Amino acid sequence: MIDHRIPTIQPTEQAPHRAIRSFIRREGRLTVAQTRAINELFPPMALAGMGTALDLSAVFGRTAPLTLEIGFGNGESLLTMAAAAPEQDFIGIEVHRPGVGHLLLGIERLGLTNIRIVADDAVPFLQQRLNPHSLDRLLLYFPDPWHKSRHHKRRIVQTEFADLVADRLKPRGLWHLATDWAPYAEHMRAVLDAHPAFKPEHRDIGEAARPNWRPETKFERRGIRLNHAVFDLLYRRTAR
Ligand SMILES: C[S@@+](CC[C@H](N)C(=O)[O-])C[C@H]1O[C@@H](n2cnc3c(N)ncnc32)[C@H](O)[C@@H]1O
């Protein structure tokens, strides 16, 4: 019998101590179906969060445009985008195991072959496992806003992180950010408008102007119920 309380995804071992993380590992309870998905479906599509740089054409068995989504939550938006673009490849990163299980069940239901999953911290993955100029798009939808000022240092969008994203994106690659927290949108704009490698693609897109190719997310629906405005920010990597 499967005990669904037993953790079956271990974070990558020997992770060097990183003082500030953009997440708290909330374990949450896995359903029986999610546990089965993690045990049976995860291994062939799992990518370790740390190690040497990946050979992406070997990972996917082809060369195709590549999108990375950081913090996919329950994975519904990633699933919708990957199902709509079978000619493209997708990597999703999420530390919350029930979300990983939920996505796996969706992948199984739709029979998708163009998604790989990292159940670990996105930052070392970007640093270690991706070569420069690997990504066509980086998606960061509703990252944890870390409301209190003493926690702002935990926000994933910082100049140093933007440097890393700029390096891993291809020239003219796209970074799409969305948030329902106006002060975080302001912070994102301040960081990225000042960054020499990024040009705003939709400076005015702002509130409630979601591009039709971005599915609504679970966290976004929560924000809308709270009457939050939703900001979509699109930045293009310079051609270098
Ligand atoms: C507020 S939730 C939004 C989830 C989803 N994008 C949505 O809109 O419904 C942010 C998610 O990002 C994940 N996350 C935060 N920092 C991360 C990191 N460094 N690596 C991987 N996942 C991270 C959290 O576990 C959390 O599930």
Short mmCIF file of C-alpha atoms and ligand atoms in Angstrom, two decimals:
data_model
loop_
_atom_site.label_atom_id
_atom_site.label_comp_id
_atom_site.label_asym_id
_atom_site.label_seq_id
_atom_site.Cartn_x
_atom_site.Cartn_y
_atom_site.Cartn_z
CA MET A 1 0.00 0.00 0.00
CA ILE A 2 1.25 3.48 -0.80
CA ASP A 3 1.60 5.73 2.20
CA HIS A 4 0.87 9.15 0.76
CA ARG A 5 2.58 10.88 3.67
CA ILE A 6 6.01 9.56 2.72
CA PRO A 7 7.98 12.22 0.84
CA THR A 8 9.11 10.78 -2.47
CA ILE A 9 10.79 13.78 -4.08
CA GLN A 10 13.91 14.74 -2.26
CA PRO A 11 15.46 18.14 -2.90
CA THR A 12 18.82 17.79 -4.58
CA GLU A 13 21.37 16.81 -2.00
CA GLN A 14 24.59 18.61 -1.14
CA ALA A 15 22.91 21.94 -2.05
CA PRO A 16 25.27 24.67 -0.90
CA HIS A 17 23.71 26.86 1.75
CA ARG A 18 21.87 29.75 0.17
CA ALA A 19 20.94 32.27 2.81
CA ILE A 20 17.91 33.78 1.08
CA ARG A 21 15.31 31.74 -0.74
CA SER A 22 12.23 32.98 -2.57
CA PHE A 23 10.06 30.21 -1.10
CA ILE A 24 9.24 28.32 2.05
CA ARG A 25 8.96 24.57 1.54
CA ARG A 26 5.37 23.96 2.62
CA GLU A 27 4.94 20.22 2.53
CA GLY A 28 1.17 20.08 2.08
CA ARG A 29 -0.63 16.79 1.84
CA LEU A 30 -0.42 14.69 -1.29
CA THR A 31 -3.54 12.94 -2.50
CA VAL A 32 -3.27 9.24 -3.25
CA ALA A 33 -3.44 10.04 -6.98
CA GLN A 34 -0.65 12.63 -6.67
CA THR A 35 1.51 10.14 -4.77
CA ARG A 36 1.00 7.56 -7.50
CA ALA A 37 1.86 10.17 -10.12
CA ILE A 38 5.07 11.15 -8.32
CA ASN A 39 6.15 7.55 -7.86
CA GLU A 40 5.30 6.33 -11.34
CA LEU A 41 5.20 9.27 -13.75
CA PHE A 42 7.80 11.60 -12.33
CA PRO A 43 11.09 9.71 -12.87
CA PRO A 44 11.10 9.79 -16.68
CA MET A 45 10.30 13.48 -16.83
CA ALA A 46 12.29 14.70 -13.82
CA LEU A 47 15.36 16.87 -14.17
CA ALA A 48 17.65 17.21 -11.14
CA GLY A 49 17.88 20.73 -9.82
CA MET A 50 21.65 20.70 -9.56
CA GLY A 51 24.53 19.20 -11.52
CA THR A 52 26.20 19.85 -14.83
CA ALA A 53 24.69 21.68 -17.80
CA LEU A 54 21.98 19.73 -19.59
CA ASP A 55 22.13 18.64 -23.20
CA LEU A 56 18.63 19.87 -24.00
CA SER A 57 18.35 18.14 -27.36
CA ALA A 58 19.08 14.84 -25.56
CA VAL A 59 16.57 15.68 -22.82
CA PHE A 60 13.73 16.25 -25.29
CA GLY A 61 14.99 14.09 -28.16
CA ARG A 62 14.73 17.04 -30.53
CA THR A 63 15.61 20.71 -30.90
CA ALA A 64 12.63 23.02 -30.40
CA PRO A 65 11.85 26.43 -28.90
CA LEU A 66 12.14 26.16 -25.12
CA THR A 67 10.03 27.84 -22.44
CA LEU A 68 10.81 27.68 -18.72
CA GLU A 69 8.12 28.39 -16.12
CA ILE A 70 9.29 29.09 -12.58
CA GLY A 71 6.85 28.40 -9.74
CA PHE A 72 4.09 26.76 -11.78
CA GLY A 73 1.88 26.19 -8.71
CA ASN A 74 -0.66 23.51 -9.65
CA GLY A 75 0.70 23.50 -13.24
CA GLU A 76 -2.60 24.25 -14.97
CA SER A 77 -1.22 27.17 -16.99
CA LEU A 78 1.87 25.20 -18.01
CA LEU A 79 -0.31 22.29 -19.05
CA THR A 80 -2.56 24.48 -21.18
CA MET A 81 0.38 26.19 -22.90
CA ALA A 82 2.24 22.91 -23.57
CA ALA A 83 -0.91 21.25 -24.92
CA ALA A 84 -1.47 24.21 -27.25
CA ALA A 85 2.11 24.08 -28.58
CA PRO A 86 3.21 20.45 -29.12
CA GLU A 87 5.96 21.70 -31.44
CA GLN A 88 7.62 23.49 -28.50
CA ASP A 89 9.33 22.22 -25.35
CA PHE A 90 8.64 23.29 -21.76
CA ILE A 91 10.40 22.93 -18.43
CA GLY A 92 8.40 23.64 -15.28
CA ILE A 93 9.97 24.27 -11.87
CA GLU A 94 8.08 24.05 -8.59
CA VAL A 95 9.13 23.15 -5.06
CA HIS A 96 5.60 22.38 -3.82
CA ARG A 97 5.09 18.63 -4.23
CA PRO A 98 1.29 18.54 -4.43
CA GLY A 99 1.59 20.99 -7.35
CA VAL A 100 4.09 18.68 -9.05
CA GLY A 101 1.70 15.74 -8.52
CA HIS A 102 -1.20 17.76 -9.93
CA LEU A 103 0.78 18.66 -13.05
CA LEU A 104 1.89 15.05 -13.56
CA LEU A 105 -1.72 13.88 -13.51
CA GLY A 106 -2.58 16.49 -16.14
CA ILE A 107 0.35 15.45 -18.32
CA GLU A 108 -0.81 11.84 -18.10
CA ARG A 109 -4.43 12.78 -18.89
CA LEU A 110 -3.43 14.75 -21.99
CA GLY A 111 -0.60 12.40 -23.04
CA LEU A 112 1.92 15.25 -23.38
CA THR A 113 5.57 14.52 -24.15
CA ASN A 114 6.93 18.07 -24.31
CA ILE A 115 7.22 18.88 -20.58
CA ARG A 116 10.04 18.15 -18.13
CA ILE A 117 9.85 18.98 -14.43
CA VAL A 118 12.26 20.22 -11.80
CA ALA A 119 10.98 19.78 -8.22
CA ASP A 120 13.64 22.00 -6.73
CA ASP A 121 14.83 25.59 -6.37
CA ALA A 122 14.86 27.43 -9.71
CA VAL A 123 17.95 29.50 -8.95
CA PRO A 124 20.61 26.75 -8.81
CA PHE A 125 18.87 25.09 -11.75
CA LEU A 126 19.36 28.21 -13.87
CA GLN A 127 22.89 28.65 -12.59
CA GLN A 128 24.11 25.10 -13.08
CA ARG A 129 21.92 23.20 -15.48
CA LEU A 130 21.32 25.69 -18.30
CA ASN A 131 23.94 26.97 -20.68
CA PRO A 132 23.90 30.62 -21.73
CA HIS A 133 21.38 31.35 -24.53
CA SER A 134 19.25 28.26 -23.81
CA LEU A 135 15.78 29.74 -23.36
CA ASP A 136 13.33 31.32 -25.76
CA ARG A 137 11.00 32.37 -22.95
CA LEU A 138 11.06 32.59 -19.19
CA LEU A 139 7.67 32.74 -17.45
CA LEU A 140 7.28 33.96 -13.90
CA TYR A 141 3.58 34.09 -13.04
CA PHE A 142 2.53 35.41 -9.65
CA PRO A 143 5.79 34.84 -7.77
CA ASP A 144 5.45 35.04 -4.00
CA PRO A 145 5.09 38.79 -3.35
CA TRP A 146 6.70 38.84 0.11
CA HIS A 147 4.56 41.77 1.24
CA LYS A 148 6.48 42.92 4.33
CA SER A 149 9.44 45.20 3.71
CA ARG A 150 11.72 43.10 5.89
CA HIS A 151 11.00 40.20 3.50
CA HIS A 152 11.53 42.09 0.24
CA LYS A 153 14.99 40.54 -0.05
CA ARG A 154 13.23 37.19 -0.57
CA ARG A 155 11.56 38.36 -3.79
CA ILE A 156 12.97 36.36 -6.66
CA VAL A 157 13.11 39.38 -8.96
CA GLN A 158 16.33 41.19 -8.05
CA THR A 159 19.10 42.63 -10.22
CA GLU A 160 21.33 39.60 -9.65
CA PHE A 161 18.54 37.24 -10.72
CA ALA A 162 17.87 39.43 -13.77
CA ASP A 163 21.57 39.08 -14.69
CA LEU A 164 21.16 35.30 -14.57
CA VAL A 165 17.96 35.32 -16.64
CA ALA A 166 19.55 37.65 -19.19
CA ASP A 167 22.42 35.21 -19.60
CA ARG A 168 20.23 32.13 -20.00
CA LEU A 169 17.76 33.72 -22.44
CA LYS A 170 18.58 33.73 -26.11
CA PRO A 171 19.12 37.14 -27.68
CA ARG A 172 15.60 38.55 -28.31
CA GLY A 173 14.22 36.01 -25.80
CA LEU A 174 11.16 37.00 -23.77
CA TRP A 175 10.73 37.32 -20.01
CA HIS A 176 7.05 37.42 -19.10
CA LEU A 177 6.20 38.34 -15.52
CA ALA A 178 2.77 38.67 -13.95
CA THR A 179 1.70 39.75 -10.50
CA ASP A 180 -1.43 40.89 -8.70
CA TRP A 181 0.57 42.85 -6.14
CA ALA A 182 1.04 46.43 -7.36
CA PRO A 183 4.13 47.19 -5.22
CA TYR A 184 5.82 44.05 -6.59
CA ALA A 185 4.94 45.13 -10.16
CA GLU A 186 6.58 48.47 -9.38
CA HIS A 187 9.64 46.68 -8.03
CA MET A 188 9.83 44.42 -11.13
CA ARG A 189 9.63 47.47 -13.38
CA ALA A 190 12.32 49.28 -11.41
CA VAL A 191 14.70 46.30 -11.65
CA LEU A 192 14.07 45.48 -15.30
CA ASP A 193 13.76 49.01 -16.69
CA ALA A 194 17.21 49.74 -15.21
CA HIS A 195 18.73 46.54 -16.59
CA PRO A 196 20.79 47.04 -19.76
CA ALA A 197 19.88 43.60 -21.19
CA PHE A 198 16.10 44.11 -21.15
CA LYS A 199 13.76 46.33 -23.11
CA PRO A 200 10.11 46.62 -22.08
CA GLU A 201 7.89 45.18 -24.77
CA HIS A 202 4.59 46.31 -23.26
CA ARG A 203 5.32 49.15 -20.94
CA ASP A 204 1.62 50.05 -20.71
CA ILE A 205 0.09 46.61 -20.65
CA GLY A 206 -0.62 46.90 -16.94
CA GLU A 207 -3.76 46.04 -15.15
CA ALA A 208 -6.07 43.31 -16.42
CA ALA A 209 -4.42 43.21 -19.85
CA ARG A 210 -3.44 39.58 -19.90
CA PRO A 211 -2.09 38.44 -23.26
CA ASN A 212 -4.53 35.88 -24.65
CA TRP A 213 -1.81 33.22 -24.80
CA ARG A 214 -1.30 33.31 -21.02
CA PRO A 215 -3.85 31.08 -19.27
CA GLU A 216 -5.34 32.45 -16.07
CA THR A 217 -3.66 30.89 -13.01
CA LYS A 218 -5.05 29.68 -9.70
CA PHE A 219 -3.20 32.35 -7.74
CA GLU A 220 -4.41 35.01 -10.17
CA ARG A 221 -8.06 33.99 -9.64
CA ARG A 222 -7.53 34.42 -5.90
CA GLY A 223 -6.12 37.91 -6.50
CA ILE A 224 -9.05 38.85 -8.71
CA ARG A 225 -11.49 37.69 -6.00
CA LEU A 226 -9.67 40.10 -3.67
CA ASN A 227 -10.14 42.90 -6.25
CA HIS A 228 -6.44 43.06 -7.04
CA ALA A 229 -5.38 44.46 -10.40
CA VAL A 230 -3.27 42.08 -12.46
CA PHE A 231 -0.06 43.27 -14.09
CA ASP A 232 1.56 41.54 -17.06
CA LEU A 233 5.09 42.75 -17.80
CA LEU A 234 6.88 41.60 -20.94
CA TYR A 235 10.57 42.29 -21.42
CA ARG A 236 12.63 41.41 -24.47
CA ARG A 237 16.28 40.41 -24.10
CA THR A 238 18.41 42.71 -26.20
CA ALA A 239 20.03 41.21 -29.32
CA ARG A 240 23.39 41.80 -27.61
C1 LIG B 1 2.23 32.50 -5.32
S1 LIG B 1 2.57 30.94 -6.01
C2 LIG B 1 1.97 31.10 -7.70
C3 LIG B 1 1.80 29.77 -8.36
C4 LIG B 1 1.31 29.83 -9.81
N1 LIG B 1 2.29 30.46 -10.68
C5 LIG B 1 -0.01 30.53 -9.91
O1 LIG B 1 -0.04 31.66 -10.41
O2 LIG B 1 -1.02 29.95 -9.48
C6 LIG B 1 4.34 31.01 -6.23
C7 LIG B 1 4.93 29.62 -6.41
O3 LIG B 1 6.30 29.74 -6.71
C8 LIG B 1 7.00 28.68 -6.08
N2 LIG B 1 8.40 29.13 -5.95
C9 LIG B 1 8.82 30.25 -5.33
N3 LIG B 1 10.15 30.37 -5.42
C10 LIG B 1 10.59 29.30 -6.14
C11 LIG B 1 11.87 28.86 -6.56
N4 LIG B 1 12.98 29.57 -6.27
N5 LIG B 1 11.96 27.73 -7.25
C12 LIG B 1 10.85 27.01 -7.54
N6 LIG B 1 9.59 27.37 -7.18
C13 LIG B 1 9.46 28.51 -6.47
C14 LIG B 1 6.27 28.47 -4.77
O4 LIG B 1 6.43 27.16 -4.28
C15 LIG B 1 4.83 28.75 -5.16
O5 LIG B 1 4.13 27.58 -5.49
#
